[in-house]
Amino acid sequence: EDQVTQSPEALRLQEGESSSLNCSYTVSGLRGLFWYRQDPGKGPEFLFTLYSAGEEKEKERLKATLTKKESFLHITAPKPEDSATYLCAVRGNTGFQKLVFGTGTRLLVSP
Amino acid sequence: GAVVSQHPSRVICKSGTSVKIECRSLDFQATTMFWYRQFPKQSLMLMATSNEGSKATYEQGVEKDKFLINHASLTLSTLTVTSAHPEDSSFYICSARVQDRGSYEQYFGPGTRLTVT
């Protein structure tokens, strides 16, 4: 069974204090690892899809990396508007259309 | 990125009534859409996968007679919660798949907050 574990559950940063969020996964035949941002009361906003170990993608202050067992979402010099819950999901070979989500990391960036 | 809309954003209904939620892909055609529900401070739970022109595939434990899904066109899927009860109160989110030459992206709507009184 595909599984995703995210850590930490919650993270408080000062503005400008860089950090990383972790997503550990087990999956039968990775067909994609996904990062989303979710604000309270809103649907998840697509950030990245990574397909193979060694792949990296960047968007503004966010950079996602992927190994065979985990993915990191690096946040460089965060701003208060980066505060949100960040969700990680995997898509594997079994039940191949489904994304399996982790429980998310709630990020709070203080000014 | 692709845009998915949902309507309504909030709905309050009385116990025993039915509620319909619409999900539209605005700038692309979606052969596959997904319906999720999310409880406070919890992650997304997949309820069903709907394919245009065919019956939806429900996840284990989801009552197909209670949560009716119709995907009649490439841009519209609907979820009808029949005979709603307070325990059906939740945040319902739809999602649509964009798949192109080996890349796969899944975009979510803004969600519908259902409150059953």
Tab-separated table of N, CA and C in Angstrom, chain A:
chain	number	residue	atom	x	y	z
A	1	GLU	N	0.849	-1.196	0.000
A	1	GLU	CA	0.000	0.000	0.000
A	1	GLU	C	0.889	1.252	0.000
A	2	ASP	N	0.556	2.187	-0.883
A	2	ASP	CA	1.331	3.425	-0.966
A	2	ASP	C	1.115	4.272	0.290
A	3	GLN	N	2.196	4.841	0.804
A	3	GLN	CA	2.098	5.653	2.024
A	3	GLN	C	2.958	6.889	1.929
A	4	VAL	N	2.487	7.948	2.563
A	4	VAL	CA	3.209	9.227	2.596
A	4	VAL	C	3.217	9.745	4.021
A	5	THR	N	4.393	10.110	4.505
A	5	THR	CA	4.532	10.677	5.849
A	5	THR	C	5.231	12.015	5.738
A	6	GLN	N	4.613	13.039	6.285
A	6	GLN	CA	5.205	14.376	6.217
A	6	GLN	C	5.665	14.823	7.598
A	7	SER	N	6.791	15.520	7.608
A	7	SER	CA	7.294	16.072	8.874
A	7	SER	C	7.988	17.406	8.601
A	8	PRO	N	7.977	18.306	9.604
A	8	PRO	CA	7.212	18.194	10.830
A	8	PRO	C	5.718	18.427	10.576
A	9	GLU	N	4.917	18.195	11.590
A	9	GLU	CA	3.483	18.478	11.480
A	9	GLU	C	3.246	19.965	11.367
A	10	ALA	N	4.013	20.720	12.131
A	10	ALA	CA	3.877	22.171	12.136
A	10	ALA	C	5.259	22.795	12.259
A	11	LEU	N	5.403	23.963	11.667
A	11	LEU	CA	6.701	24.631	11.656
A	11	LEU	C	6.490	26.139	11.728
A	12	ARG	N	7.174	26.751	12.687
A	12	ARG	CA	7.102	28.210	12.808
A	12	ARG	C	8.468	28.781	12.443
A	13	LEU	N	8.466	29.720	11.534
A	13	LEU	CA	9.703	30.367	11.098
A	13	LEU	C	9.574	31.868	11.214
A	14	GLN	N	10.708	32.513	11.401
A	14	GLN	CA	10.748	33.960	11.285
A	14	GLN	C	10.934	34.302	9.812
A	15	GLU	N	10.419	35.423	9.420
A	15	GLU	CA	10.607	35.882	8.048
A	15	GLU	C	12.089	35.865	7.704
A	16	GLY	N	12.430	35.266	6.565
A	16	GLY	CA	13.828	35.196	6.140
A	16	GLY	C	14.572	33.965	6.619
A	17	GLU	N	13.946	33.188	7.514
A	17	GLU	CA	14.610	32.003	8.074
A	17	GLU	C	14.323	30.793	7.188
A	18	SER	N	15.288	30.372	6.423
A	18	SER	CA	15.097	29.267	5.477
A	18	SER	C	14.951	27.932	6.202
A	19	SER	N	14.224	27.002	5.599
A	19	SER	CA	14.038	25.684	6.192
A	19	SER	C	13.560	24.704	5.132
A	20	SER	N	13.376	23.441	5.548
A	20	SER	CA	12.929	22.396	4.635
A	20	SER	C	11.819	21.581	5.253
A	21	LEU	N	10.874	21.171	4.418
A	21	LEU	CA	9.816	20.264	4.815
A	21	LEU	C	10.122	18.903	4.198
A	22	ASN	N	9.792	17.847	4.942
A	22	ASN	CA	10.130	16.509	4.487
A	22	ASN	C	8.890	15.708	4.116
A	23	CYS	N	9.007	14.906	3.072
A	23	CYS	CA	7.955	13.985	2.663
A	23	CYS	C	8.605	12.635	2.394
A	24	SER	N	8.359	11.668	3.272
A	24	SER	CA	8.877	10.316	3.070
A	24	SER	C	7.775	9.460	2.471
A	25	TYR	N	8.145	8.592	1.555
A	25	TYR	CA	7.099	7.832	0.884
A	25	TYR	C	7.527	6.393	0.617
A	26	THR	N	6.528	5.530	0.543
A	26	THR	CA	6.726	4.191	0.005
A	26	THR	C	5.654	4.015	-1.056
A	27	VAL	N	6.082	3.550	-2.214
A	27	VAL	CA	5.141	3.449	-3.333
A	27	VAL	C	5.591	2.324	-4.244
A	28	SER	N	4.614	1.673	-4.828
A	28	SER	CA	4.909	0.634	-5.806
A	28	SER	C	5.004	1.292	-7.177
A	29	GLY	N	6.230	1.548	-7.637
A	29	GLY	CA	6.410	2.158	-8.953
A	29	GLY	C	5.965	3.605	-8.993
A	30	LEU	N	6.867	4.503	-8.639
A	30	LEU	CA	6.503	5.921	-8.567
A	30	LEU	C	6.170	6.462	-9.953
A	31	ARG	N	4.986	7.040	-10.045
A	31	ARG	CA	4.567	7.691	-11.291
A	31	ARG	C	4.425	9.203	-11.096
A	32	GLY	N	4.871	9.673	-9.939
A	32	GLY	CA	4.853	11.116	-9.702
A	32	GLY	C	4.748	11.423	-8.229
A	33	LEU	N	5.486	12.439	-7.789
A	33	LEU	CA	5.355	12.946	-6.425
A	33	LEU	C	4.941	14.399	-6.562
A	34	PHE	N	3.931	14.786	-5.815
A	34	PHE	CA	3.278	16.077	-6.000
A	34	PHE	C	3.378	16.908	-4.734
A	35	TRP	N	3.596	18.195	-4.907
A	35	TRP	CA	3.526	19.144	-3.804
A	35	TRP	C	2.404	20.143	-4.079
A	36	TYR	N	1.627	20.390	-3.021
A	36	TYR	CA	0.541	21.359	-3.090
A	36	TYR	C	0.641	22.300	-1.898
A	37	ARG	N	0.099	23.480	-2.080
A	37	ARG	CA	-0.066	24.436	-0.993
A	37	ARG	C	-1.564	24.593	-0.758
A	38	GLN	N	-1.977	24.583	0.511
A	38	GLN	CA	-3.398	24.778	0.807
A	38	GLN	C	-3.558	25.860	1.864
A	39	ASP	N	-4.322	26.871	1.524
A	39	ASP	CA	-4.679	27.909	2.486
A	39	ASP	C	-5.972	27.512	3.168
A	40	PRO	N	-6.201	28.020	4.393
A	40	PRO	CA	-7.415	27.635	5.132
A	40	PRO	C	-8.678	27.915	4.330
A	41	GLY	N	-9.566	26.924	4.259
A	41	GLY	CA	-10.844	27.096	3.577
A	41	GLY	C	-10.750	27.120	2.066
A	42	LYS	N	-9.609	26.738	1.517
A	42	LYS	CA	-9.434	26.740	0.060
A	42	LYS	C	-9.006	25.363	-0.418
A	43	GLY	N	-9.120	25.138	-1.723
A	43	GLY	CA	-8.618	23.899	-2.294
A	43	GLY	C	-7.109	23.960	-2.458
A	44	PRO	N	-6.453	22.801	-2.557
A	44	PRO	CA	-4.998	22.780	-2.748
A	44	PRO	C	-4.587	23.441	-4.058
A	45	GLU	N	-3.468	24.154	-4.001
A	45	GLU	CA	-2.911	24.808	-5.184
A	45	GLU	C	-1.703	24.012	-5.639
A	46	PHE	N	-1.707	23.607	-6.891
A	46	PHE	CA	-0.625	22.796	-7.433
A	46	PHE	C	0.686	23.580	-7.439
A	47	LEU	N	1.747	22.924	-6.952
A	47	LEU	CA	3.081	23.528	-6.980
A	47	LEU	C	4.009	22.802	-7.960
A	48	PHE	N	4.247	21.514	-7.684
A	48	PHE	CA	5.221	20.775	-8.483
A	48	PHE	C	4.797	19.317	-8.662
A	49	THR	N	5.282	18.711	-9.754
A	49	THR	CA	5.316	17.268	-9.891
A	49	THR	C	6.760	16.868	-10.159
A	50	LEU	N	7.236	15.851	-9.426
A	50	LEU	CA	8.567	15.294	-9.653
A	50	LEU	C	8.388	13.839	-10.046
A	51	TYR	N	9.211	13.367	-10.977
A	51	TYR	CA	9.002	12.028	-11.502
A	51	TYR	C	10.113	11.043	-11.180
A	52	SER	N	11.355	11.536	-11.026
A	52	SER	CA	12.440	10.580	-10.822
A	52	SER	C	13.476	11.144	-9.857
A	53	ALA	N	14.172	10.232	-9.187
A	53	ALA	CA	15.192	10.613	-8.211
A	53	ALA	C	16.223	11.517	-8.866
A	54	GLY	N	16.571	12.574	-8.142
A	54	GLY	CA	17.536	13.536	-8.659
A	54	GLY	C	16.889	14.747	-9.297
A	55	GLU	N	15.609	14.654	-9.551
A	55	GLU	CA	14.904	15.773	-10.188
A	55	GLU	C	14.678	16.898	-9.187
A	56	GLU	N	14.770	18.122	-9.665
A	56	GLU	CA	14.527	19.303	-8.842
A	56	GLU	C	13.654	20.273	-9.631
A	57	LYS	N	12.793	20.993	-8.910
A	57	LYS	CA	11.992	22.039	-9.549
A	57	LYS	C	11.918	23.233	-8.616
A	58	GLU	N	11.870	24.418	-9.206
A	58	GLU	CA	11.847	25.647	-8.414
A	58	GLU	C	10.728	26.558	-8.847
A	59	LYS	N	10.217	27.291	-7.866
A	59	LYS	CA	9.209	28.305	-8.146
A	59	LYS	C	9.327	29.366	-7.065
A	60	GLU	N	9.792	30.517	-7.454
A	60	GLU	CA	10.002	31.631	-6.518
A	60	GLU	C	10.879	31.167	-5.347
A	61	ARG	N	10.373	31.195	-4.129
A	61	ARG	CA	11.191	30.847	-2.962
A	61	ARG	C	11.160	29.345	-2.641
A	62	LEU	N	10.472	28.575	-3.453
A	62	LEU	CA	10.304	27.142	-3.202
A	62	LEU	C	11.146	26.309	-4.158
A	63	LYS	N	11.741	25.268	-3.600
A	63	LYS	CA	12.484	24.315	-4.426
A	63	LYS	C	12.175	22.920	-3.925
A	64	ALA	N	11.743	22.043	-4.821
A	64	ALA	CA	11.425	20.671	-4.461
A	64	ALA	C	12.475	19.738	-5.034
A	65	THR	N	12.889	18.772	-4.203
A	65	THR	CA	13.859	17.780	-4.631
A	65	THR	C	13.307	16.396	-4.335
A	66	LEU	N	13.880	15.405	-5.030
A	66	LEU	CA	13.348	14.046	-4.902
A	66	LEU	C	14.480	13.029	-4.858
A	67	THR	N	14.379	12.094	-3.885
A	67	THR	CA	15.249	10.923	-3.853
A	67	THR	C	14.343	9.700	-3.979
A	68	LYS	N	14.943	8.521	-3.860
A	68	LYS	CA	14.141	7.303	-4.004
A	68	LYS	C	13.221	7.058	-2.816
A	69	LYS	N	13.466	7.763	-1.706
A	69	LYS	CA	12.653	7.513	-0.512
A	69	LYS	C	11.944	8.746	0.015
A	70	GLU	N	12.394	9.922	-0.391
A	70	GLU	CA	11.798	11.115	0.176
A	70	GLU	C	11.925	12.313	-0.754
A	71	SER	N	11.143	13.316	-0.412
A	71	SER	CA	11.207	14.583	-1.138
A	71	SER	C	11.312	15.697	-0.105
A	72	PHE	N	11.999	16.753	-0.487
A	72	PHE	CA	12.110	17.908	0.376
A	72	PHE	C	11.543	19.125	-0.359
A	73	LEU	N	10.859	19.947	0.418
A	73	LEU	CA	10.428	21.242	-0.101
A	73	LEU	C	11.228	22.291	0.669
A	74	HIS	N	12.182	22.907	-0.030
A	74	HIS	CA	13.040	23.904	0.590
A	74	HIS	C	12.400	25.277	0.412
A	75	ILE	N	12.336	26.019	1.512
A	75	ILE	CA	11.769	27.366	1.453
A	75	ILE	C	12.878	28.341	1.812
A	76	THR	N	13.243	29.152	0.861
A	76	THR	CA	14.356	30.096	1.041
A	76	THR	C	13.819	31.482	1.366
A	77	ALA	N	14.331	32.040	2.461
A	77	ALA	CA	13.936	33.390	2.895
A	77	ALA	C	12.422	33.569	2.842
A	78	PRO	N	11.685	32.777	3.609
A	78	PRO	CA	10.215	32.831	3.522
A	78	PRO	C	9.659	34.172	3.970
A	79	LYS	N	8.471	34.462	3.430
A	79	LYS	CA	7.718	35.654	3.799
A	79	LYS	C	6.419	35.211	4.469
A	80	PRO	N	5.777	36.116	5.209
A	80	PRO	CA	4.511	35.747	5.869
A	80	PRO	C	3.481	35.157	4.910
A	81	GLU	N	3.468	35.605	3.667
A	81	GLU	CA	2.487	35.086	2.713
A	81	GLU	C	2.766	33.638	2.301
A	82	ASP	N	3.891	33.089	2.714
A	82	ASP	CA	4.164	31.671	2.478
A	82	ASP	C	3.491	30.784	3.524
A	83	SER	N	2.901	31.394	4.527
A	83	SER	CA	2.201	30.626	5.558
A	83	SER	C	1.038	29.873	4.930
A	84	ALA	N	0.995	28.566	5.149
A	84	ALA	CA	-0.029	27.702	4.560
A	84	ALA	C	0.264	26.278	5.020
A	85	THR	N	-0.605	25.355	4.633
A	85	THR	CA	-0.306	23.936	4.816
A	85	THR	C	0.234	23.407	3.495
A	86	TYR	N	1.338	22.697	3.568
A	86	TYR	CA	1.962	22.129	2.370
A	86	TYR	C	1.714	20.618	2.379
A	87	LEU	N	1.106	20.163	1.301
A	87	LEU	CA	0.723	18.760	1.167
A	87	LEU	C	1.610	18.070	0.145
A	88	CYS	N	1.965	16.830	0.455
A	88	CYS	CA	2.735	15.989	-0.451
A	88	CYS	C	1.853	14.801	-0.826
A	89	ALA	N	1.960	14.353	-2.041
A	89	ALA	CA	1.178	13.201	-2.490
A	89	ALA	C	2.000	12.391	-3.478
A	90	VAL	N	1.714	11.084	-3.559
A	90	VAL	CA	2.376	10.230	-4.538
A	90	VAL	C	1.333	9.533	-5.389
A	91	ARG	N	1.753	9.171	-6.569
A	91	ARG	CA	0.935	8.396	-7.492
A	91	ARG	C	1.794	7.212	-7.900
A	92	GLY	N	1.274	6.003	-7.676
A	92	GLY	CA	2.051	4.812	-7.973
A	92	GLY	C	1.410	3.956	-9.039
A	93	ASN	N	1.948	2.776	-9.186
A	93	ASN	CA	1.445	1.859	-10.202
A	93	ASN	C	0.130	1.210	-9.823
A	94	THR	N	-0.068	1.014	-8.506
A	94	THR	CA	-1.316	0.374	-8.074
A	94	THR	C	-2.376	1.441	-7.917
A	95	GLY	N	-3.593	1.176	-8.421
A	95	GLY	CA	-4.647	2.195	-8.393
A	95	GLY	C	-4.095	3.450	-9.025
A	96	PHE	N	-3.601	3.336	-10.211
A	96	PHE	CA	-2.663	4.327	-10.745
A	96	PHE	C	-3.238	5.721	-10.938
A	97	GLN	N	-4.520	5.838	-10.888
A	97	GLN	CA	-5.050	7.188	-11.070
A	97	GLN	C	-5.092	7.974	-9.770
A	98	LYS	N	-4.895	7.314	-8.633
A	98	LYS	CA	-5.130	7.991	-7.376
A	98	LYS	C	-3.873	8.630	-6.820
A	99	LEU	N	-4.056	9.793	-6.242
A	99	LEU	CA	-3.010	10.406	-5.445
A	99	LEU	C	-3.211	10.000	-3.986
A	100	VAL	N	-2.127	9.612	-3.325
A	100	VAL	CA	-2.168	9.300	-1.898
A	100	VAL	C	-1.495	10.459	-1.175
A	101	PHE	N	-2.239	11.109	-0.313
A	101	PHE	CA	-1.749	12.323	0.352
A	101	PHE	C	-1.179	12.039	1.730
A	102	GLY	N	-0.203	12.857	2.103
A	102	GLY	CA	0.230	12.925	3.480
A	102	GLY	C	-0.683	13.872	4.238
A	103	THR	N	-0.436	14.016	5.532
A	103	THR	CA	-1.300	14.848	6.371
A	103	THR	C	-0.882	16.309	6.371
A	104	GLY	N	0.239	16.617	5.721
A	104	GLY	CA	0.610	18.012	5.546
A	104	GLY	C	1.506	18.570	6.633
A	105	THR	N	2.173	19.661	6.304
A	105	THR	CA	2.947	20.451	7.263
A	105	THR	C	2.359	21.844	7.291
A	106	ARG	N	1.947	22.279	8.485
A	106	ARG	CA	1.393	23.644	8.638
A	106	ARG	C	2.547	24.584	8.911
A	107	LEU	N	2.757	25.496	7.980
A	107	LEU	CA	3.856	26.452	8.083
A	107	LEU	C	3.326	27.813	8.475
A	108	LEU	N	3.949	28.408	9.490
A	108	LEU	CA	3.608	29.764	9.904
A	108	LEU	C	4.875	30.596	9.868
A	109	VAL	N	4.862	31.644	9.072
A	109	VAL	CA	6.003	32.543	8.964
A	109	VAL	C	5.639	33.870	9.606
A	110	SER	N	6.389	34.212	10.629
A	110	SER	CA	6.108	35.453	11.365
A	110	SER	C	6.972	36.593	10.842
A	111	PRO	N	6.394	37.802	10.797
A	111	PRO	CA	7.175	38.958	10.304
A	111	PRO	C	8.266	39.372	11.291
